[in-house]
Short mmCIF file of C-alpha atoms and ligand atoms in Angstrom, two decimals:
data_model
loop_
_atom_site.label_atom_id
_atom_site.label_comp_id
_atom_site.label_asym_id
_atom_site.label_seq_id
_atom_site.Cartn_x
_atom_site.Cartn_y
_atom_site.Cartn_z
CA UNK A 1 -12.79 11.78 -9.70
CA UNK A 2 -10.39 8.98 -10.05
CA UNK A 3 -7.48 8.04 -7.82
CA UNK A 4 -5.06 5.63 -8.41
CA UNK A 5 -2.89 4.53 -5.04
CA UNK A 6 0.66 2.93 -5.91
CA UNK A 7 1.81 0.03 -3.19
CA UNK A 8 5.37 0.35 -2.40
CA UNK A 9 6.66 -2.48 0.62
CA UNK A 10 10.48 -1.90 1.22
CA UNK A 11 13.41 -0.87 -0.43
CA UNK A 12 17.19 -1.37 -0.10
CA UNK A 13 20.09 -0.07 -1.81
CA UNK A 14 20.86 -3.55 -3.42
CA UNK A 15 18.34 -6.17 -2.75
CA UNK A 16 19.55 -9.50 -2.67
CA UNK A 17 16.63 -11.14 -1.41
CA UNK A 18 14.05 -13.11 -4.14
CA UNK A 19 11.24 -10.93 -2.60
CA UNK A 20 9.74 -8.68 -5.86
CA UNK A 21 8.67 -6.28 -2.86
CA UNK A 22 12.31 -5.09 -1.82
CA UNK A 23 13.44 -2.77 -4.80
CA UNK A 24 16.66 -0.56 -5.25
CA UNK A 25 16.37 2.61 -3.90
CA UNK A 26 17.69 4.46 -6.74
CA UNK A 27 14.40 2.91 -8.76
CA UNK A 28 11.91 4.09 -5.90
CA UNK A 29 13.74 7.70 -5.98
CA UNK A 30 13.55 7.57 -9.67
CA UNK A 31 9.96 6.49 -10.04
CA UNK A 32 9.19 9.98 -7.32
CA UNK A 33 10.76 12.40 -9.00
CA UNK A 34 9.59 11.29 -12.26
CA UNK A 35 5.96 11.26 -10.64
CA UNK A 36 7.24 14.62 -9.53
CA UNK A 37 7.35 16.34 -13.23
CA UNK A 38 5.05 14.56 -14.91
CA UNK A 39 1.92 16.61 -14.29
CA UNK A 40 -0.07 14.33 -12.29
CA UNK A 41 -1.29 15.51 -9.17
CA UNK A 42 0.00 13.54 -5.97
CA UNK A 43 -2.90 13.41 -3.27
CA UNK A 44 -2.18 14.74 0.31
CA UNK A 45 -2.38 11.31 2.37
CA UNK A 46 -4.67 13.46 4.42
CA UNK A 47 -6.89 14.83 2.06
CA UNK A 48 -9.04 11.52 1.34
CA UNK A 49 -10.78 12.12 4.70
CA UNK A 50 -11.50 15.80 3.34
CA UNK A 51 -12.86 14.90 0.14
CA UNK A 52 -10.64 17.72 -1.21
CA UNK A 53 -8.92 16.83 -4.48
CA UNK A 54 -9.19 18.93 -6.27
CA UNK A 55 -8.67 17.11 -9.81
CA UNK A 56 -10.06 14.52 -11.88
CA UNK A 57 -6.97 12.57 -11.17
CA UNK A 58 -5.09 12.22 -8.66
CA UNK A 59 -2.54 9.76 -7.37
CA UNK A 60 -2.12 8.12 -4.18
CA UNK A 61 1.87 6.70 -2.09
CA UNK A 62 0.78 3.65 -0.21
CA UNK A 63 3.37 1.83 2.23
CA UNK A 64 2.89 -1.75 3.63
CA UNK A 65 4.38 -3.57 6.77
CA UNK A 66 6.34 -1.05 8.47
CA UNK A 67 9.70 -2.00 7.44
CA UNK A 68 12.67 0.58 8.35
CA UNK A 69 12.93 2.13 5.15
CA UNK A 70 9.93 3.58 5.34
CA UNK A 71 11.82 5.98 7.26
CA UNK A 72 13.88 7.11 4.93
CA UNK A 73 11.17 7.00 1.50
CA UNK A 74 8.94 9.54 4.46
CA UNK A 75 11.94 11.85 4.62
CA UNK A 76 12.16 11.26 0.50
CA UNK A 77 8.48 12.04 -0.16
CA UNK A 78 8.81 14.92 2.62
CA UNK A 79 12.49 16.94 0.57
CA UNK A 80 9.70 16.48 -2.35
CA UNK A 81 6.69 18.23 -0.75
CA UNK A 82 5.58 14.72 -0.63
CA UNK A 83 3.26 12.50 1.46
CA UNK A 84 2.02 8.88 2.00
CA UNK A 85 0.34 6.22 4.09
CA UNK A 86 2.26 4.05 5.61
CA UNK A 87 0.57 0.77 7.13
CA UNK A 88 1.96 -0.89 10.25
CA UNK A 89 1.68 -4.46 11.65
CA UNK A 90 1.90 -3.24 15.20
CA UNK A 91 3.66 -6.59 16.69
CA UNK A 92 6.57 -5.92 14.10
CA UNK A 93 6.59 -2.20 16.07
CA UNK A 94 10.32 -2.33 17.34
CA UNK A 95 11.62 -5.38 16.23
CA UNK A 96 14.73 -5.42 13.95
CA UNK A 97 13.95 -4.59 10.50
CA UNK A 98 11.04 -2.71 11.04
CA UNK A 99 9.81 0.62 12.01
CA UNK A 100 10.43 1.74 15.93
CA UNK A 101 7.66 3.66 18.17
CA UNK A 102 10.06 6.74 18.11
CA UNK A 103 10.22 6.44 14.21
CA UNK A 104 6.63 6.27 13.75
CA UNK A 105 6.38 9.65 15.52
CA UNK A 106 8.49 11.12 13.50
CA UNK A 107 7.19 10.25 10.41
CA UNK A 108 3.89 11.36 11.84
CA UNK A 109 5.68 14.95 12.65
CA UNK A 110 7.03 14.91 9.04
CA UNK A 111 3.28 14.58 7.58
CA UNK A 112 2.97 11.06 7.10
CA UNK A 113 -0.32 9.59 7.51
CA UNK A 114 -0.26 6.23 9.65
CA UNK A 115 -2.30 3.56 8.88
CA UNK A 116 -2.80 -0.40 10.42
CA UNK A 117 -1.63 -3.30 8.24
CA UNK A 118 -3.55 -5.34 11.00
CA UNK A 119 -1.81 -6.86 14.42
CA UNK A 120 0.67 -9.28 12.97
CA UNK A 121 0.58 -9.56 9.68
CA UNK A 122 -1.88 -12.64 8.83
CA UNK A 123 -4.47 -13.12 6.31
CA UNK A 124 -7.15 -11.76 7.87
CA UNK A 125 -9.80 -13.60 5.54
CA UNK A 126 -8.34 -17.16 6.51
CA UNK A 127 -8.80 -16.85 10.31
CA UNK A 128 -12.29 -16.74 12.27
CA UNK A 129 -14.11 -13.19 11.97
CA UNK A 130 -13.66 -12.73 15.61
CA UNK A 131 -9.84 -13.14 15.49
CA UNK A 132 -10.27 -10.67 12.41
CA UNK A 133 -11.46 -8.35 14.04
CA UNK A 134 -9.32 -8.60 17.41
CA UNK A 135 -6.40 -8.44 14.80
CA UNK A 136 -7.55 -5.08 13.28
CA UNK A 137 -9.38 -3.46 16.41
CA UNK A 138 -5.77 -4.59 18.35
CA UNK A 139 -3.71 -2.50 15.93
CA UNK A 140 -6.08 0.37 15.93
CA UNK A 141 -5.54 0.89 19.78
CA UNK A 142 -2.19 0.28 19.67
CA UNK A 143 -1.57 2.73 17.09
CA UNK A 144 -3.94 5.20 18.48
CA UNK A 145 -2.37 5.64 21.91
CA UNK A 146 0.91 6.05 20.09
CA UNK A 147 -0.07 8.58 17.71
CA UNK A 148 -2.59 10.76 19.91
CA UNK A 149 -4.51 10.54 16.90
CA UNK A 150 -7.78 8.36 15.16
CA UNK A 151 -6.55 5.70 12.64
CA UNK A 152 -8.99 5.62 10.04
CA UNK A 153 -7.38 4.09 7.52
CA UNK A 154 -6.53 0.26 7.10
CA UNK A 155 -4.41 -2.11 4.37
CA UNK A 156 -5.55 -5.66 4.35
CA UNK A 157 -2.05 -7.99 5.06
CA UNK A 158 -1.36 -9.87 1.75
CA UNK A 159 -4.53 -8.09 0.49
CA UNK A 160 -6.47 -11.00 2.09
CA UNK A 161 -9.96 -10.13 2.79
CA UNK A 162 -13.54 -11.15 1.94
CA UNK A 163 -16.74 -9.00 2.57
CA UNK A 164 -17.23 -10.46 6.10
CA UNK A 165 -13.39 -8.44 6.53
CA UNK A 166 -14.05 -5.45 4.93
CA UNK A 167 -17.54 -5.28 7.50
CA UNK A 168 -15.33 -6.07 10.34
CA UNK A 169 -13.01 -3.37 9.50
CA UNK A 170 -16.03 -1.07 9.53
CA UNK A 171 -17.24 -2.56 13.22
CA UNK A 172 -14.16 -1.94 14.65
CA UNK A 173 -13.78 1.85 13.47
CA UNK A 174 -12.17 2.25 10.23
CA UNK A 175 -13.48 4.50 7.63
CA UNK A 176 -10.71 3.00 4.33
CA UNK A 177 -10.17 -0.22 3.90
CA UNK A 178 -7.10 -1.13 0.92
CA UNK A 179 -6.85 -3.75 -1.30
CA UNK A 180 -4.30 -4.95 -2.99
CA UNK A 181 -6.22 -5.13 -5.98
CA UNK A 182 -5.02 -3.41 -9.31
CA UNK A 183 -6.76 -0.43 -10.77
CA UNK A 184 -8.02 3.10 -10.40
CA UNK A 185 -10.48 3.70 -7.87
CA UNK A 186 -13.74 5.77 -9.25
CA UNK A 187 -14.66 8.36 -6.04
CA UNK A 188 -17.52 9.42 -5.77
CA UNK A 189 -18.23 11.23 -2.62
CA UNK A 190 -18.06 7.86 -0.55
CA UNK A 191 -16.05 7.75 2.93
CA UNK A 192 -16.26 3.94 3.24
CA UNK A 193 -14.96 2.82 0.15
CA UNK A 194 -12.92 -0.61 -0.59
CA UNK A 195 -9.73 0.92 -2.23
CA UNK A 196 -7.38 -0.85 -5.07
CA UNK A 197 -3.78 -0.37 -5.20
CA UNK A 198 -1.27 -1.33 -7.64
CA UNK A 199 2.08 -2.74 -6.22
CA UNK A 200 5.10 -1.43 -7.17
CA UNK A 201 7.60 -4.22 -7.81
CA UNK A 202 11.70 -4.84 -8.32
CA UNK A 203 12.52 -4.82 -11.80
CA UNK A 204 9.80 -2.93 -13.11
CA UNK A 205 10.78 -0.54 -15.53
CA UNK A 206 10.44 3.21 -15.19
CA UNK A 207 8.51 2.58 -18.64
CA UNK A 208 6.15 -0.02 -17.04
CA UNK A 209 6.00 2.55 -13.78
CA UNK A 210 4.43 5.04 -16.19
CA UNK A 211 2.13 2.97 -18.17
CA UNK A 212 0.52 2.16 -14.34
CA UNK A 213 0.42 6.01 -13.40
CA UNK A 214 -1.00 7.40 -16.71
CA UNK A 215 -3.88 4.33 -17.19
CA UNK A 216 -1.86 3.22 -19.70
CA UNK A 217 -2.87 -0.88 -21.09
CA UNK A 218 -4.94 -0.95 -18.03
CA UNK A 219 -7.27 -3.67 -19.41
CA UNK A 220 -4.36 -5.79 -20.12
CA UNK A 221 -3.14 -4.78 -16.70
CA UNK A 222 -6.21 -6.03 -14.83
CA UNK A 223 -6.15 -9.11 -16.89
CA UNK A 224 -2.65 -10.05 -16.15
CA UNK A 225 -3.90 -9.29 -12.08
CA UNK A 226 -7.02 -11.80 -12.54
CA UNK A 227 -4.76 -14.41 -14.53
CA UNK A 228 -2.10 -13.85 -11.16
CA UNK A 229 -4.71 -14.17 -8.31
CA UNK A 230 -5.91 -17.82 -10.51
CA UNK A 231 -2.97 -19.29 -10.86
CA UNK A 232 -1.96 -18.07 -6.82
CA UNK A 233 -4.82 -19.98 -5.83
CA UNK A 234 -4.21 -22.84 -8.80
CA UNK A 235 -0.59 -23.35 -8.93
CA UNK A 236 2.10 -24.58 -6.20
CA UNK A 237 3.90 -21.89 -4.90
CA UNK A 238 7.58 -22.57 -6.50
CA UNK A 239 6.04 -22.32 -9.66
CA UNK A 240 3.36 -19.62 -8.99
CA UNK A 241 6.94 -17.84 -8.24
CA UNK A 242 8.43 -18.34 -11.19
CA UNK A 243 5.53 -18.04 -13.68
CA UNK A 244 5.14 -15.05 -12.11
CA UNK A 245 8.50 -13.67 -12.65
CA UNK A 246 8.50 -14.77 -16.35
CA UNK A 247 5.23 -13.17 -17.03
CA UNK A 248 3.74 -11.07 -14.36
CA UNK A 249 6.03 -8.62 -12.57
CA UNK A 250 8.66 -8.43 -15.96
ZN1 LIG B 301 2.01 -6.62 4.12
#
């Protein structure tokens, strides 16, 4: 069985900021209903726990940080029989810009499955374990007594993580762990598996979009990802930014 689990962040009607994670809206709403017709099973956000799919291949809606919007791409997803994870940073919880308590409910009453993007929002892989864990096992509880409900499922802020992480994660109670690694994920009956996503970014054409969904260049795709995390960890970030602009996200 494969899965492959798209990464969306936030979207605006007309993003001004330089952020490649804020798209339009019309693009996000175009790249749905498109997923909508073209054949492709969607996976229930709930149905990774059940092992239920189903299909060969299946595809996964991932949201990260808990920004507003989600709000609105829930009630999206939901008019399109639609569902997703969407990650939280618990100490963004209520602040402006981001997702409030009563708004997390009701995406959880719409059939949205909840998931932790960790405490606040740090790379977990560049602090001490212990504060690693704090951060995740912090958002679990948080998230818990909010929802009434186990959170079993967790994204890794800025995808940062390292095998001592992904343990952690495990210590402290959850059974997924994401990545924000590109590529399809291979199931095979596992319930404690290291996921990879592929991120969804402004300016990507709907073209591009379905190239990602149907496994389409995905060597050159994964190359392009391990060329992007060398010259992140190479490069200074101004022109990390725009080298990846001019070859990368395009
Ligand atoms: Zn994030």
């Amino acid at each position: 069985m494969k899965l492959r689990y798209l990464t969306y962040h936030q979207t605006a009607d007309a993003p001004v900021v330089s952020d490649v994670h804020v798209i339009p809206q019309p693009q996000f709403e175009m790249q749905i209903d498109w997923l909508c017709n073209c054949g492709i099973p969607v996976l229930d956000a709930h149905a990774l726990a059940k092992q239920e799919f189903g299909q060969p291949y299946v595809v996964g809606l991932t949201f990260d940080d808990g920004c507003e919007s989600d709000l609105l791409n829930a009630r999206y997803l939901k008019s399109r029989g639609l569902n997703g994870i969407f990650f939280v940073s618990t100490a963004r919880i209520d602040m402006p810009g981001y997702l409030a308590r009563a708004q997390i409910l009701e995406m959880r009453d719409m059939g949205m499955l909840i998931g932790s993007h960790s405490h606040e929002h740090r790379a977990l892989n560049l602090m001490p374990l212990d504060e690693a864990r704090k951060q995740m096992a912090l958002s679990k509880q948080i998230l818990e007594e909010l929802l009434g409900q186990t959170v079993d499922h967790i994204a890794f802020p800025g995808g940062g993580h390292n095998g001592d992480v992904v343990m952690g994660a495990h210590e402290v109670g959850f059974r997924y762990v994401f990545t924000t690694i590109w590529g399809a994920n291979h199931i095979k009956g596992t319930t404690s598996a290291v996921l990879y996503r592929d991120t969804v970014v402004r300016g990507m054409s709907l073209e591009r979009f379905k190239d990602i969904v149907l496994g389409r260049n995905e060597l050159m795709r994964r190359s392009k990802y391990w060329c992007k995390q060398a010259a992140h960890g190479l490069l200074p970030r101004a022109a990390y930014s725009a080298l990846r602009r001019r070859f990368i996200d395009g």
